[in-house]
Amino acid sequence: MAMSQGTPPPPGGYGAPPPPPPGYGPGPGGYGVPPRNNTKAVWALVLGLLGLVCCGFFTGIPAIILGKQAQNEIDSSAGTQTGRGMATAGFVLGIIACVWGVISIILYATGVLTFNTSVN
Protein backbone atom coordinates (compact mmCIF):
# COMPACT_ATOMS: atom_id res chain seq x y z
CA MET A 1 0.00 0.00 0.00
CA ALA A 2 1.55 3.11 -1.25
CA MET A 3 0.91 6.48 0.25
CA SER A 4 -0.10 9.35 -1.87
CA GLN A 5 1.01 12.91 -1.41
CA GLY A 6 -2.26 14.35 -0.06
CA THR A 7 -3.29 11.69 2.45
CA PRO A 8 -2.25 11.91 6.08
CA PRO A 9 -0.31 9.03 7.61
CA PRO A 10 -2.30 6.40 9.50
CA PRO A 11 -2.56 6.92 13.27
CA GLY A 12 0.40 5.38 15.03
CA GLY A 13 -0.42 3.29 18.10
CA TYR A 14 -2.20 4.86 21.02
CA GLY A 15 -0.81 8.37 20.80
CA ALA A 16 1.12 10.21 23.50
CA PRO A 17 1.38 8.59 26.95
CA PRO A 18 -0.72 10.13 29.71
CA PRO A 19 0.99 12.47 32.15
CA PRO A 20 2.33 10.94 35.37
CA PRO A 21 0.13 11.11 38.50
CA PRO A 22 0.69 14.05 40.81
CA GLY A 23 3.22 13.63 43.65
CA TYR A 24 2.25 13.17 47.24
CA GLY A 25 3.84 16.34 48.53
CA PRO A 26 4.42 17.18 52.18
CA GLY A 27 2.13 15.79 54.85
CA PRO A 28 -0.24 17.80 57.02
CA GLY A 29 2.39 18.37 59.69
CA GLY A 30 5.34 16.90 61.54
CA TYR A 31 5.16 14.16 64.11
CA GLY A 32 6.51 16.27 66.94
CA VAL A 33 8.83 15.12 69.65
CA PRO A 34 8.48 11.43 70.56
CA PRO A 35 7.70 10.68 74.21
CA ARG A 36 10.72 9.91 76.37
CA ASN A 37 11.23 7.57 79.30
CA ASN A 38 11.11 9.19 82.70
CA THR A 39 14.58 8.95 84.24
CA LYS A 40 13.17 8.47 87.74
CA ALA A 41 11.29 5.42 86.45
CA VAL A 42 14.50 3.93 85.10
CA TRP A 43 16.32 4.58 88.39
CA ALA A 44 13.42 3.16 90.39
CA LEU A 45 13.63 -0.07 88.40
CA VAL A 46 17.41 -0.30 88.76
CA LEU A 47 17.32 0.40 92.51
CA GLY A 48 14.42 -2.03 92.99
CA LEU A 49 16.37 -4.80 91.28
CA LEU A 50 19.49 -4.03 93.32
CA GLY A 51 17.43 -4.01 96.51
CA LEU A 52 15.95 -7.37 95.69
CA VAL A 53 19.27 -8.95 94.78
CA CYS A 54 21.73 -7.61 97.32
CA CYS A 55 21.15 -4.24 98.99
CA GLY A 56 17.79 -4.55 100.76
CA PHE A 57 16.81 -1.36 102.56
CA PHE A 58 19.60 0.75 101.13
CA THR A 59 18.17 0.72 97.64
CA GLY A 60 14.63 -0.54 98.34
CA ILE A 61 13.47 2.64 100.07
CA PRO A 62 14.80 4.98 97.32
CA ALA A 63 13.17 2.68 94.73
CA ILE A 64 9.80 3.13 96.44
CA ILE A 65 10.19 6.91 96.61
CA LEU A 66 11.44 7.32 93.02
CA GLY A 67 8.84 4.90 91.68
CA LYS A 68 5.97 6.85 93.21
CA GLN A 69 7.41 10.20 92.07
CA ALA A 70 7.86 8.86 88.54
CA GLN A 71 4.28 7.57 88.42
CA ASN A 72 2.97 10.99 89.43
CA GLU A 73 5.18 12.80 86.90
CA ILE A 74 4.17 10.44 84.08
CA ASP A 75 0.48 10.86 84.89
CA SER A 76 0.75 14.66 84.84
CA SER A 77 2.93 14.83 81.68
CA ALA A 78 0.00 14.57 79.21
CA GLY A 79 1.73 11.87 77.15
CA THR A 80 5.16 13.48 76.84
CA GLN A 81 6.77 10.92 79.18
CA THR A 82 6.60 7.15 79.20
CA GLY A 83 7.85 4.47 81.57
CA ARG A 84 4.90 3.93 83.88
CA GLY A 85 5.53 0.18 83.80
CA MET A 86 9.14 0.66 84.87
CA ALA A 87 8.06 3.01 87.65
CA THR A 88 5.49 0.52 88.92
CA ALA A 89 7.99 -2.35 88.72
CA GLY A 90 10.58 -0.35 90.67
CA PHE A 91 7.98 0.60 93.26
CA VAL A 92 6.87 -3.01 93.76
CA LEU A 93 10.43 -4.37 93.79
CA GLY A 94 11.35 -1.74 96.38
CA ILE A 95 8.50 -2.90 98.61
CA ILE A 96 9.54 -6.54 98.18
CA ALA A 97 13.16 -5.64 98.99
CA CYS A 98 12.11 -3.87 102.19
CA VAL A 99 9.88 -6.76 103.27
CA TRP A 100 12.72 -9.17 102.50
CA GLY A 101 15.05 -7.00 104.61
CA VAL A 102 12.63 -6.99 107.57
CA ILE A 103 12.22 -10.77 107.37
CA SER A 104 15.97 -11.31 107.24
CA ILE A 105 16.54 -9.00 110.26
CA ILE A 106 13.89 -10.91 112.24
CA LEU A 107 15.40 -14.26 111.26
CA TYR A 108 18.89 -13.06 112.16
CA ALA A 109 17.72 -11.63 115.52
CA THR A 110 16.01 -14.88 116.49
CA GLY A 111 19.03 -16.97 115.52
CA VAL A 112 17.35 -18.83 112.68
CA LEU A 113 19.59 -17.11 110.12
CA THR A 114 23.32 -16.98 110.86
CA PHE A 115 26.26 -15.76 108.87
CA ASN A 116 29.23 -18.09 109.21
CA THR A 117 32.28 -15.96 108.51
CA SER A 118 34.94 -18.28 109.88
CA VAL A 119 37.53 -19.64 107.49
CA ASN A 120 38.77 -23.17 108.10
Coordinates of N, CA, C and O in Angstrom, one line a residue:
M1 N 0.8 -1.1 0.0 CA 0.0 0.0 0.0 C 0.9 1.2 0.0 O 1.6 1.5 0.9
A2 N 0.7 1.9 -1.0 CA 1.5 3.1 -1.2 C 0.8 4.3 -0.8 O -0.4 4.4 -0.9
M3 N 1.5 5.3 -0.2 CA 0.9 6.5 0.3 C 1.0 7.5 -0.8 O 2.0 7.7 -1.5
S4 N -0.1 8.2 -0.9 CA -0.1 9.3 -1.9 C 0.3 10.6 -1.2 O 0.3 10.7 0.1
Q5 N 0.5 11.6 -2.0 CA 1.0 12.9 -1.4 C 0.0 13.6 -0.5 O 0.3 14.2 0.4
G6 N -1.3 13.6 -0.8 CA -2.3 14.3 -0.1 C -2.9 13.6 1.1 O -3.7 14.2 1.8
T7 N -2.6 12.4 1.3 CA -3.3 11.7 2.5 C -2.4 11.7 3.7 O -1.2 11.6 3.6
P8 N -3.0 11.9 4.8 CA -2.2 11.9 6.1 C -1.8 10.5 6.4 O -2.4 9.5 6.0
P9 N -0.8 10.4 7.2 CA -0.3 9.0 7.6 C -1.3 8.4 8.6 O -2.1 9.1 9.2
P10 N -1.4 7.1 8.6 CA -2.3 6.4 9.5 C -1.9 6.7 11.0 O -0.8 6.9 11.3
P11 N -2.9 6.7 11.9 CA -2.6 6.9 13.3 C -1.6 5.9 13.8 O -1.8 4.7 13.5
G12 N -0.6 6.3 14.5 CA 0.4 5.4 15.0 C 0.2 5.0 16.5 O 0.3 5.8 17.4
G13 N -0.3 3.8 16.7 CA -0.4 3.3 18.1 C -1.5 4.0 18.9 O -2.5 4.4 18.4
Y14 N -1.2 4.3 20.1 CA -2.2 4.9 21.0 C -2.0 6.4 21.2 O -2.6 7.0 22.0
G15 N -1.1 7.0 20.6 CA -0.8 8.4 20.8 C 0.2 8.6 21.9 O 0.9 7.8 22.4
A16 N 0.2 9.8 22.4 CA 1.1 10.2 23.5 C 0.7 9.6 24.8 O -0.5 9.4 25.1
P17 N 1.7 9.2 25.6 CA 1.4 8.6 26.9 C 0.7 9.6 27.9 O 1.0 10.8 27.8
P18 N -0.1 9.2 28.8 CA -0.7 10.1 29.7 C 0.3 10.7 30.7 O 1.4 10.1 30.9
P19 N 0.0 11.9 31.2 CA 1.0 12.5 32.1 C 1.1 11.6 33.4 O 0.1 10.9 33.8
P20 N 2.2 11.7 34.1 CA 2.3 10.9 35.4 C 1.4 11.5 36.4 O 1.0 12.6 36.4
P21 N 1.0 10.6 37.4 CA 0.1 11.1 38.5 C 0.8 12.2 39.3 O 2.1 12.2 39.4
P22 N 0.1 13.0 40.0 CA 0.7 14.1 40.8 C 1.4 13.4 42.0 O 1.1 12.4 42.5
G23 N 2.5 14.1 42.5 CA 3.2 13.6 43.6 C 2.4 13.8 44.9 O 1.4 14.4 45.0
Y24 N 2.9 13.1 46.0 CA 2.2 13.2 47.2 C 2.5 14.5 48.0 O 1.6 14.9 48.7
G25 N 3.6 15.1 47.9 CA 3.8 16.3 48.5 C 4.0 16.2 50.0 O 4.0 15.1 50.6
P26 N 4.2 17.3 50.7 CA 4.4 17.2 52.2 C 3.1 16.8 52.9 O 2.0 17.1 52.4
G27 N 3.3 16.2 54.1 CA 2.1 15.8 54.9 C 1.5 17.0 55.6 O 1.9 18.1 55.4
P28 N 0.5 16.7 56.3 CA -0.2 17.8 57.0 C 0.6 18.4 58.1 O 0.2 19.5 58.6
G29 N 1.6 17.8 58.6 CA 2.4 18.4 59.7 C 3.4 17.4 60.2 O 3.4 16.2 59.8
G30 N 4.3 17.8 61.0 CA 5.3 16.9 61.5 C 4.8 16.0 62.6 O 3.7 16.2 63.1
Y31 N 5.6 15.1 63.1 CA 5.2 14.2 64.1 C 5.4 14.7 65.5 O 4.9 14.2 66.5
G32 N 6.2 15.7 65.6 CA 6.5 16.3 66.9 C 7.6 15.5 67.6 O 8.2 14.6 67.1
V33 N 7.8 15.8 68.9 CA 8.8 15.1 69.7 C 8.3 13.8 70.2 O 7.2 13.8 70.8
P34 N 9.0 12.7 70.0 CA 8.5 11.4 70.6 C 8.6 11.4 72.1 O 9.4 12.1 72.7
P35 N 7.7 10.7 72.7 CA 7.7 10.7 74.2 C 9.0 10.0 74.7 O 9.5 9.1 74.0
R36 N 9.5 10.4 75.8 CA 10.7 9.9 76.4 C 10.4 9.2 77.7 O 9.5 9.5 78.4
N37 N 11.3 8.3 78.0 CA 11.2 7.6 79.3 C 11.6 8.5 80.4 O 12.5 9.3 80.3
N38 N 10.8 8.4 81.5 CA 11.1 9.2 82.7 C 12.3 8.6 83.4 O 12.4 7.4 83.6
T39 N 13.3 9.5 83.7 CA 14.6 8.9 84.2 C 14.4 8.4 85.7 O 15.1 7.5 86.1
K40 N 13.4 9.0 86.4 CA 13.2 8.5 87.7 C 12.6 7.1 87.7 O 12.9 6.2 88.5
A41 N 11.8 6.8 86.6 CA 11.3 5.4 86.4 C 12.4 4.4 86.2 O 12.4 3.3 86.7
V42 N 13.4 4.8 85.4 CA 14.5 3.9 85.1 C 15.3 3.7 86.4 O 15.6 2.5 86.7
W43 N 15.6 4.7 87.1 CA 16.3 4.6 88.4 C 15.5 3.8 89.4 O 16.1 3.0 90.2
A44 N 14.2 3.9 89.5 CA 13.4 3.2 90.4 C 13.5 1.7 90.1 O 13.7 0.8 91.0
L45 N 13.5 1.3 88.8 CA 13.6 -0.1 88.4 C 15.0 -0.6 88.8 O 15.1 -1.7 89.3
V46 N 16.1 0.1 88.5 CA 17.4 -0.3 88.8 C 17.6 -0.5 90.3 O 18.1 -1.5 90.7
L47 N 17.2 0.5 91.0 CA 17.3 0.4 92.5 C 16.5 -0.7 93.1 O 16.9 -1.4 94.0
G48 N 15.3 -0.9 92.5 CA 14.4 -2.0 93.0 C 15.1 -3.4 92.7 O 15.0 -4.3 93.6
L49 N 15.7 -3.5 91.6 CA 16.4 -4.8 91.3 C 17.6 -5.0 92.2 O 17.8 -6.1 92.7
L50 N 18.3 -3.9 92.4 CA 19.5 -4.0 93.3 C 19.0 -4.3 94.7 O 19.7 -5.1 95.5
G51 N 17.9 -3.7 95.2 CA 17.4 -4.0 96.5 C 17.0 -5.4 96.7 O 17.2 -6.1 97.7
L52 N 16.4 -6.0 95.6 CA 15.9 -7.4 95.7 C 17.1 -8.3 95.7 O 17.1 -9.4 96.4
V53 N 18.2 -8.0 94.9 CA 19.3 -8.9 94.8 C 20.2 -8.9 96.0 O 20.6 -9.9 96.5
C54 N 20.6 -7.6 96.3 CA 21.7 -7.6 97.3 C 21.7 -6.5 98.4 O 22.2 -6.6 99.4
C55 N 21.0 -5.4 98.1 CA 21.2 -4.2 99.0 C 20.0 -4.0 100.0 O 20.1 -3.2 100.8
G56 N 18.9 -4.7 99.8 CA 17.8 -4.6 100.8 C 17.3 -3.1 100.9 O 16.8 -2.5 100.0
F57 N 17.3 -2.7 102.2 CA 16.8 -1.4 102.6 C 17.5 -0.2 101.9 O 16.9 0.8 101.5
F58 N 18.8 -0.4 101.6 CA 19.6 0.8 101.1 C 19.2 1.2 99.8 O 19.3 2.4 99.4
T59 N 18.7 0.3 98.9 CA 18.2 0.7 97.6 C 16.7 0.5 97.5 O 16.0 1.0 96.6
G60 N 16.1 -0.3 98.4 CA 14.6 -0.5 98.3 C 13.8 0.7 98.7 O 12.8 1.0 98.0
I61 N 14.2 1.4 99.7 CA 13.5 2.6 100.1 C 13.6 3.7 99.0 O 12.5 4.3 98.6
P62 N 14.8 4.0 98.4 CA 14.8 5.0 97.3 C 14.0 4.5 96.1 O 13.4 5.3 95.4
A63 N 14.0 3.2 95.9 CA 13.2 2.7 94.7 C 11.7 3.0 94.9 O 11.0 3.3 94.0
I64 N 11.2 2.8 96.2 CA 9.8 3.1 96.4 C 9.5 4.6 96.2 O 8.5 5.0 95.6
I65 N 10.4 5.5 96.7 CA 10.2 6.9 96.6 C 10.3 7.3 95.1 O 9.4 8.1 94.7
L66 N 11.3 6.9 94.4 CA 11.4 7.3 93.0 C 10.3 6.7 92.1 O 9.9 7.4 91.2
G67 N 9.9 5.5 92.5 CA 8.8 4.9 91.7 C 7.5 5.7 91.8 O 6.8 5.9 90.8
K68 N 7.2 6.1 93.0 CA 6.0 6.9 93.2 C 6.1 8.2 92.6 O 5.1 8.7 91.9
Q69 N 7.2 8.9 92.7 CA 7.4 10.2 92.1 C 7.3 10.1 90.5 O 6.7 10.9 89.9
A70 N 7.9 9.1 90.0 CA 7.9 8.9 88.5 C 6.4 8.6 88.1 O 6.0 9.1 87.0
Q71 N 5.7 7.8 88.8 CA 4.3 7.6 88.4 C 3.5 8.9 88.4 O 2.7 9.1 87.4
N72 N 3.7 9.7 89.4 CA 3.0 11.0 89.4 C 3.4 11.9 88.3 O 2.6 12.6 87.7
E73 N 4.7 12.0 88.0 CA 5.2 12.8 86.9 C 4.7 12.3 85.5 O 4.3 13.1 84.7
I74 N 4.6 11.0 85.3 CA 4.2 10.4 84.1 C 2.7 10.7 83.9 O 2.2 11.1 82.8
D75 N 1.9 10.6 85.0 CA 0.5 10.9 84.9 C 0.2 12.3 84.6 O -0.8 12.6 83.9
S76 N 1.0 13.2 85.1 CA 0.7 14.7 84.8 C 1.5 15.2 83.6 O 1.3 16.4 83.3
S77 N 2.2 14.3 82.8 CA 2.9 14.8 81.7 C 2.1 14.9 80.4 O 2.6 15.4 79.4
A78 N 0.9 14.5 80.4 CA 0.0 14.6 79.2 C 0.6 13.8 78.0 O 0.5 14.3 76.9
G79 N 1.2 12.7 78.2 CA 1.7 11.9 77.1 C 3.1 12.2 76.7 O 3.6 11.5 75.7
T80 N 3.8 13.2 77.3 CA 5.2 13.5 76.8 C 6.2 12.6 77.5 O 7.3 12.6 77.0
Q81 N 5.8 11.8 78.5 CA 6.8 10.9 79.2 C 6.2 9.5 79.2 O 5.0 9.4 79.4
T82 N 7.0 8.5 79.1 CA 6.6 7.1 79.2 C 7.4 6.5 80.3 O 8.3 7.1 80.9
G83 N 7.1 5.2 80.6 CA 7.9 4.5 81.6 C 7.0 4.2 82.8 O 7.6 3.8 83.8
R84 N 5.7 4.2 82.7 CA 4.9 3.9 83.9 C 5.1 2.5 84.3 O 5.1 2.2 85.5
G85 N 5.3 1.6 83.4 CA 5.5 0.2 83.8 C 6.8 0.0 84.6 O 6.9 -0.7 85.6
M86 N 7.9 0.7 84.1 CA 9.1 0.7 84.9 C 9.0 1.3 86.3 O 9.6 0.8 87.2
A87 N 8.3 2.4 86.4 CA 8.1 3.0 87.7 C 7.3 2.1 88.6 O 7.7 2.0 89.8
T88 N 6.3 1.4 88.1 CA 5.5 0.5 88.9 C 6.3 -0.7 89.3 O 6.3 -1.1 90.5
A89 N 7.1 -1.2 88.4 CA 8.0 -2.3 88.7 C 9.0 -2.0 89.8 O 9.3 -2.7 90.7
G90 N 9.6 -0.8 89.7 CA 10.6 -0.3 90.7 C 9.9 -0.1 92.0 O 10.5 -0.5 93.1
F91 N 8.7 0.4 92.0 CA 8.0 0.6 93.3 C 7.7 -0.7 94.0 O 8.0 -0.9 95.1
V92 N 7.2 -1.7 93.2 CA 6.9 -3.0 93.8 C 8.1 -3.8 94.2 O 8.2 -4.4 95.3
L93 N 9.2 -3.7 93.4 CA 10.4 -4.4 93.8 C 11.0 -3.7 95.0 O 11.6 -4.4 95.9
G94 N 10.9 -2.4 95.2 CA 11.4 -1.7 96.4 C 10.6 -2.2 97.6 O 11.2 -2.4 98.7
I95 N 9.3 -2.4 97.5 CA 8.5 -2.9 98.6 C 8.9 -4.3 99.0 O 9.1 -4.7 100.1
I96 N 9.1 -5.2 97.9 CA 9.5 -6.5 98.2 C 10.9 -6.6 98.8 O 11.2 -7.4 99.8
A97 N 11.8 -5.7 98.4 CA 13.2 -5.6 99.0 C 13.1 -5.2 100.5 O 13.8 -5.8 101.3
C98 N 12.2 -4.3 100.8 CA 12.1 -3.9 102.2 C 11.5 -5.0 103.1 O 12.0 -5.2 104.2
V99 N 10.5 -5.6 102.5 CA 9.9 -6.8 103.3 C 10.9 -7.9 103.5 O 11.0 -8.4 104.6
W100 N 11.7 -8.2 102.4 CA 12.7 -9.2 102.5 C 13.8 -8.8 103.6 O 14.2 -9.6 104.3
G101 N 14.1 -7.5 103.6 CA 15.1 -7.0 104.6 C 14.5 -7.2 106.0 O 15.3 -7.6 106.9
V102 N 13.2 -6.8 106.2 CA 12.6 -7.0 107.6 C 12.6 -8.5 108.0 O 13.0 -8.8 109.1
I103 N 12.2 -9.3 107.1 CA 12.2 -10.8 107.4 C 13.6 -11.3 107.7 O 13.8 -12.0 108.7
S104 N 14.6 -10.8 107.0 CA 16.0 -11.3 107.2 C 16.5 -10.8 108.6 O 17.2 -11.5 109.3
I105 N 16.1 -9.5 108.9 CA 16.5 -9.0 110.3 C 15.9 -9.8 111.4 O 16.5 -10.1 112.4
I106 N 14.6 -10.1 111.2 CA 13.9 -10.9 112.2 C 14.5 -12.3 112.4 O 14.8 -12.8 113.5
L107 N 14.8 -12.9 111.2 CA 15.4 -14.3 111.3 C 16.8 -14.2 111.9 O 17.2 -15.1 112.6
Y108 N 17.5 -13.2 111.6 CA 18.9 -13.1 112.2 C 18.8 -12.8 113.7 O 19.6 -13.3 114.4
A109 N 17.9 -12.0 114.1 CA 17.7 -11.6 115.5 C 17.3 -12.8 116.3 O 17.7 -13.0 117.5
T110 N 16.5 -13.7 115.8 CA 16.0 -14.9 116.5 C 17.0 -16.0 116.4 O 16.8 -17.1 117.1
G111 N 18.0 -15.9 115.6 CA 19.0 -17.0 115.5 C 18.7 -18.0 114.4 O 19.5 -19.0 114.3
V112 N 17.7 -17.9 113.7 CA 17.4 -18.8 112.7 C 18.3 -18.7 111.5 O 18.8 -19.6 110.9
L113 N 18.7 -17.4 111.2 CA 19.6 -17.1 110.1 C 20.9 -16.7 110.7 O 21.0 -15.8 111.6
T114 N 22.0 -17.4 110.4 CA 23.3 -17.0 110.9 C 24.3 -16.8 109.7 O 24.1 -17.4 108.6
F115 N 25.2 -16.0 109.9 CA 26.3 -15.8 108.9 C 27.6 -16.3 109.4 O 28.2 -15.8 110.3
N116 N 28.0 -17.4 108.8 CA 29.2 -18.1 109.2 C 30.4 -17.4 108.5 O 30.5 -17.6 107.3
T117 N 31.2 -16.7 109.2 CA 32.3 -16.0 108.5 C 33.6 -16.6 108.8 O 34.7 -16.0 108.5
S118 N 33.7 -17.7 109.5 CA 34.9 -18.3 109.9 C 35.5 -19.0 108.7 O 34.8 -19.6 107.9
V119 N 36.8 -19.0 108.6 CA 37.5 -19.6 107.5 C 38.3 -20.8 108.1 O 39.1 -20.6 109.1
N120 N 38.1 -22.0 107.6 CA 38.8 -23.2 108.1 C 40.1 -23.4 107.5 O 40.5 -23.3 106.5

